[in-house]
Amino acid sequence: MSVKKLAKTTKRIEDWRANWEPSGVERSIVRWLDKLGETENPNTPRMCCGALSTLAGNYRIMAEYWQLHRGDTRLCKENMYRAAWCQWAVCRWPDQAGNGSFAQFNGARMVYFWGAVIADADPGFLKEFGDLLRRPEYQPNFKIKAVNAGLSGYRAFIALALGEDEAVIRAQVEQALADLESLKSVRKGAPVELRILLDILNGDEGALDEHLKESISYERSNRDRYNLMDWHAIACAKIAMRRGMKVELDTEDCPLSLSRPAEMEYSGLELPRPKYGFPWER
């Protein structure tokens, strides 16, 4: 698939901007923050992790609101960081037996790592978050080849973002791509997401530009997507630029204002906390 030019925005974004109001999500954030702060609540792992998981999803939505509706990149990144931090806390919780599937590694969890990259989180946080997501006990045991290839691609992205051994990353991506290409039917856009990682490893700016456009085009046609922006494409563009590659792609769902690396400071950012603190703080 060759994409010569992408429209600056999409009808989906325009319709959402014209009709969506943040009040419902804002009320949900207040409600779940109150849940974490209830004095009489014993703060069981399941309650706390459920609240943090819900808050992560709410902050994800608010990140897109601040970027697409209000044009405020700083507040967008702050909400991306909050979302990532909530998922980090869930994954760090020691009693995972009581947490159901809140920490299981999948695309819904991966979006928070992409958000942390986009938010220019500090390397120490990215390292700890990436290692938590890849814990063996969080890896699902699927027998579907296409799903496993996709998860392998996610783990390769984390390794690339953390600056790990590129030979190992390349082998992992190439194997996942070969697995997908051996199948008769796969999700549209899945192979090109892996090719983007190879483009970054190869330092191939032309191929990266083409494959980013192709990936975004596929995402725009995906009726099941729940994000308005293409978080994967933005995060990949950011990693490429951090490695000195030139990226000029600038659309509302993959804006340069987010993909361009920047210095951010989150040490003073107010973050959700259980009333009695976290288990690792006691």
Coordinates of C-alpha atoms in Angstrom, one line a residue:
M1 CA 0.0 0.0 0.0
S2 CA 1.4 3.4 -1.0
V3 CA 0.1 6.6 0.5
K4 CA 1.3 9.7 -1.2
K5 CA -0.5 12.2 1.0
L6 CA -2.5 12.1 4.2
A7 CA -5.3 14.5 5.0
K8 CA -4.5 16.8 7.8
T9 CA -7.4 15.6 10.0
T10 CA -10.2 13.1 9.8
K11 CA -14.0 13.4 9.9
R12 CA -14.0 11.3 13.1
I13 CA -11.8 13.9 14.8
E14 CA -13.9 16.8 13.5
D15 CA -17.2 15.2 14.6
W16 CA -15.8 14.4 18.0
R17 CA -14.5 17.9 18.5
A18 CA -17.9 19.4 17.5
N19 CA -19.9 17.1 19.8
W20 CA -17.9 15.8 22.7
E21 CA -17.8 17.3 26.2
P22 CA -15.3 16.3 28.9
S23 CA -17.6 16.6 31.8
G24 CA -18.5 12.9 32.0
V25 CA -14.8 11.8 32.1
E26 CA -14.0 14.6 34.6
R27 CA -16.7 13.3 36.9
S28 CA -15.4 9.8 36.6
I29 CA -11.9 11.0 37.5
V30 CA -13.2 12.7 40.7
R31 CA -15.3 9.6 41.6
W32 CA -12.3 7.2 41.3
L33 CA -9.9 9.5 43.1
D34 CA -12.5 9.7 45.9
K35 CA -12.6 5.8 45.9
L36 CA -8.8 5.7 46.4
G37 CA -9.2 8.3 49.2
E38 CA -12.0 6.6 51.2
T39 CA -10.9 6.4 54.8
E40 CA -13.1 3.4 55.6
N41 CA -12.0 1.4 52.5
P42 CA -9.4 -1.4 53.3
N43 CA -7.7 -0.6 50.0
T44 CA -7.8 -4.2 48.7
P45 CA -5.5 -4.8 45.7
R46 CA -8.4 -5.4 43.4
M47 CA -10.2 -2.2 44.4
C48 CA -7.1 -0.1 44.1
C49 CA -5.9 -1.6 40.9
G50 CA -9.4 -1.3 39.4
A51 CA -9.5 2.3 40.3
L52 CA -6.1 3.0 38.9
S53 CA -6.9 1.1 35.7
T54 CA -10.1 3.2 35.3
L55 CA -8.2 6.4 36.0
A56 CA -5.6 5.4 33.4
G57 CA -8.3 5.1 30.8
N58 CA -9.8 8.5 31.8
Y59 CA -6.5 10.3 31.6
R60 CA -5.9 8.7 28.2
I61 CA -9.1 10.3 27.0
M62 CA -8.3 13.6 28.6
A63 CA -4.9 13.6 26.9
E64 CA -6.6 13.6 23.5
Y65 CA -9.1 16.2 24.6
W66 CA -6.3 18.7 25.6
Q67 CA -4.4 18.1 22.3
L68 CA -7.2 17.9 19.8
H69 CA -9.9 20.1 21.4
R70 CA -7.8 22.7 23.3
G71 CA -4.5 22.6 21.5
D72 CA -2.6 22.3 24.8
T73 CA 0.3 20.0 24.2
R74 CA 1.7 20.4 27.8
L75 CA -1.6 19.3 29.4
C76 CA -1.9 16.5 26.9
K77 CA 1.5 15.1 27.9
E78 CA 0.7 15.5 31.6
N79 CA -2.4 13.4 31.2
M80 CA -0.4 10.8 29.2
Y81 CA 2.1 10.7 32.0
R82 CA -0.7 10.3 34.6
A83 CA -2.2 7.4 32.6
A84 CA 1.2 5.7 32.3
W85 CA 1.9 6.2 36.0
C86 CA -1.4 4.6 36.9
Q87 CA -0.6 1.5 34.8
W88 CA 2.9 1.5 36.3
A89 CA 1.4 1.4 39.8
V90 CA -0.9 -1.5 38.8
C91 CA 1.9 -3.5 37.4
R92 CA 4.1 -2.9 40.5
W93 CA 1.4 -4.1 42.9
P94 CA 2.8 -7.2 44.6
D95 CA -0.4 -9.2 45.0
Q96 CA -1.3 -9.8 41.4
A97 CA -3.5 -12.7 42.3
G98 CA -6.1 -10.2 43.4
N99 CA -5.9 -8.0 40.4
G100 CA -7.6 -10.0 37.7
S101 CA -6.3 -9.0 34.3
F102 CA -5.4 -5.4 35.2
A103 CA -1.7 -6.0 34.6
Q104 CA -1.9 -8.5 31.7
F105 CA 0.3 -7.4 28.8
N106 CA -1.7 -6.5 25.7
G107 CA -2.4 -3.6 23.3
A108 CA -4.6 -1.8 25.9
R109 CA -1.7 -1.8 28.3
M110 CA 0.9 -1.0 25.6
V111 CA -0.8 2.3 24.8
Y112 CA 0.3 3.6 28.2
F113 CA 3.9 2.9 27.4
W114 CA 3.5 4.7 24.1
G115 CA 2.0 7.6 26.1
A116 CA 5.0 7.7 28.4
V117 CA 7.4 7.9 25.4
I118 CA 5.3 10.6 23.8
A119 CA 5.1 12.5 27.2
D120 CA 9.0 12.6 27.3
A121 CA 9.0 10.7 30.6
D122 CA 12.4 10.4 32.2
P123 CA 14.5 7.4 31.2
G124 CA 14.4 5.9 34.7
F125 CA 10.6 5.8 34.7
L126 CA 10.5 4.4 31.1
K127 CA 13.0 1.6 32.1
E128 CA 11.0 0.6 35.2
F129 CA 7.7 0.7 33.4
G130 CA 9.0 -1.2 30.4
D131 CA 10.5 -3.9 32.6
L132 CA 7.2 -4.2 34.6
L133 CA 5.1 -4.6 31.5
R134 CA 7.5 -7.4 30.3
R135 CA 7.4 -9.4 33.5
P136 CA 6.9 -13.1 32.7
E137 CA 3.9 -13.4 34.9
Y138 CA 2.1 -10.7 32.9
Q139 CA 2.6 -12.3 29.5
P140 CA -0.6 -14.1 28.1
N141 CA -0.3 -17.6 26.8
F142 CA -2.1 -17.3 23.5
K143 CA -2.0 -20.0 20.8
I144 CA -2.9 -17.6 18.1
K145 CA 0.2 -16.9 16.0
A146 CA -0.9 -13.4 14.8
V147 CA -1.5 -12.3 18.4
N148 CA 1.8 -13.5 19.6
A149 CA 3.6 -11.8 16.8
G150 CA 1.9 -8.5 17.7
L151 CA 2.9 -8.9 21.3
S152 CA 6.4 -9.7 20.3
G153 CA 6.4 -6.4 18.3
Y154 CA 5.2 -4.5 21.4
R155 CA 8.1 -6.0 23.5
A156 CA 10.5 -5.1 20.7
F157 CA 9.2 -1.5 20.8
I158 CA 9.9 -1.3 24.5
A159 CA 13.4 -2.6 24.0
L160 CA 14.0 -0.1 21.3
A161 CA 12.7 2.8 23.4
L162 CA 15.0 1.6 26.3
G163 CA 18.1 1.4 24.0
E164 CA 18.6 -2.3 24.4
D165 CA 20.7 -4.6 22.2
E166 CA 19.7 -3.8 18.6
A167 CA 20.7 -7.1 17.2
V168 CA 18.3 -8.9 19.5
I169 CA 15.6 -6.3 18.7
R170 CA 16.1 -6.8 15.0
A171 CA 15.9 -10.6 15.2
Q172 CA 12.7 -10.3 17.3
V173 CA 11.0 -7.9 14.8
E174 CA 12.1 -9.9 11.8
Q175 CA 10.7 -13.2 13.3
A176 CA 7.4 -11.5 14.2
L177 CA 7.1 -10.1 10.7
A178 CA 7.9 -13.5 9.2
D179 CA 5.2 -15.0 11.4
L180 CA 2.6 -12.5 10.2
E181 CA 3.6 -12.9 6.6
S182 CA 3.2 -16.7 6.8
L183 CA -0.5 -16.3 7.6
K184 CA -3.3 -16.0 5.1
S185 CA -5.2 -13.3 7.1
V186 CA -3.9 -10.7 9.6
R187 CA -5.0 -7.4 10.9
K188 CA -4.5 -4.7 8.3
G189 CA -1.6 -2.5 9.5
A190 CA 0.0 -5.1 11.7
P191 CA 3.0 -5.9 9.4
V192 CA 3.7 -2.2 8.7
E193 CA 3.9 -1.5 12.4
L194 CA 6.8 -3.9 12.5
R195 CA 8.4 -2.5 9.4
I196 CA 8.5 0.9 11.1
L197 CA 10.7 -0.5 13.8
L198 CA 13.1 -1.9 11.2
D199 CA 13.1 1.5 9.4
I200 CA 14.2 3.1 12.7
L201 CA 16.9 0.4 13.2
N202 CA 18.1 0.9 9.6
G203 CA 18.0 4.7 9.8
D204 CA 15.9 4.8 6.6
E205 CA 14.0 8.1 6.7
G206 CA 12.3 7.6 3.3
A207 CA 10.9 4.1 4.3
L208 CA 9.9 5.4 7.7
D209 CA 7.9 8.3 6.2
E210 CA 6.1 5.9 3.8
H211 CA 5.4 3.3 6.5
L212 CA 4.2 5.9 9.1
K213 CA 1.7 7.2 6.5
E214 CA 0.6 3.7 5.7
S215 CA 0.2 2.8 9.3
I216 CA -1.9 5.9 10.0
S217 CA -4.0 5.3 7.0
Y218 CA -4.8 1.8 8.2
E219 CA -5.6 3.1 11.7
R220 CA -8.0 5.7 10.3
S221 CA -9.9 2.9 8.5
N222 CA -10.1 0.7 11.6
R223 CA -13.6 1.0 13.0
D224 CA -12.6 -0.7 16.3
R225 CA -9.9 1.8 17.3
Y226 CA -10.6 3.7 20.5
N227 CA -8.0 6.4 20.2
L228 CA -8.4 9.5 18.0
M229 CA -4.7 9.9 17.7
D230 CA -2.3 7.2 16.5
W231 CA -0.2 6.8 19.7
H232 CA 2.0 4.1 18.2
A233 CA 2.9 6.3 15.2
I234 CA 3.6 9.3 17.4
A235 CA 5.8 7.3 19.7
C236 CA 7.7 5.7 16.8
A237 CA 8.3 9.1 15.3
K238 CA 9.6 10.4 18.6
I239 CA 12.1 7.5 19.0
A240 CA 13.3 8.1 15.4
M241 CA 13.9 11.8 16.0
R242 CA 15.7 11.0 19.2
R243 CA 18.0 8.9 17.1
G244 CA 18.7 11.9 14.8
M245 CA 16.3 10.9 12.0
K246 CA 14.2 13.5 10.2
V247 CA 10.4 13.2 10.5
E248 CA 8.2 15.8 8.9
L249 CA 4.8 14.0 9.1
D250 CA 2.4 16.4 10.8
T251 CA -1.3 15.5 11.1
E252 CA -3.9 15.9 13.8
D253 CA -3.6 12.2 14.7
C254 CA 0.2 12.3 14.5
P255 CA 1.2 15.9 15.3
L256 CA 4.8 17.1 15.3
S257 CA 4.1 19.0 18.5
L258 CA 3.9 15.6 20.2
S259 CA 6.4 13.6 18.2
R260 CA 9.1 16.2 18.5
P261 CA 11.3 15.4 21.5
A262 CA 11.1 18.0 24.4
E263 CA 12.3 18.3 27.9
M264 CA 9.5 17.7 30.4
E265 CA 9.4 17.7 34.3
Y266 CA 6.8 15.7 36.2
S267 CA 8.3 15.7 39.7
G268 CA 5.7 18.2 40.9
L269 CA 2.7 16.6 39.1
E270 CA -0.1 15.5 41.4
L271 CA -0.7 11.8 40.9
P272 CA -3.4 9.4 42.2
R273 CA -2.6 7.6 45.4
P274 CA -4.4 5.2 47.7
K275 CA -5.4 6.8 51.1
Y276 CA -2.9 4.6 53.0
G277 CA -0.1 4.7 50.4
F278 CA 1.2 1.9 48.2
P279 CA 2.3 -1.5 49.6
W280 CA 6.0 -0.8 48.6
E281 CA 5.9 2.4 50.7
R282 CA 4.9 0.8 53.9

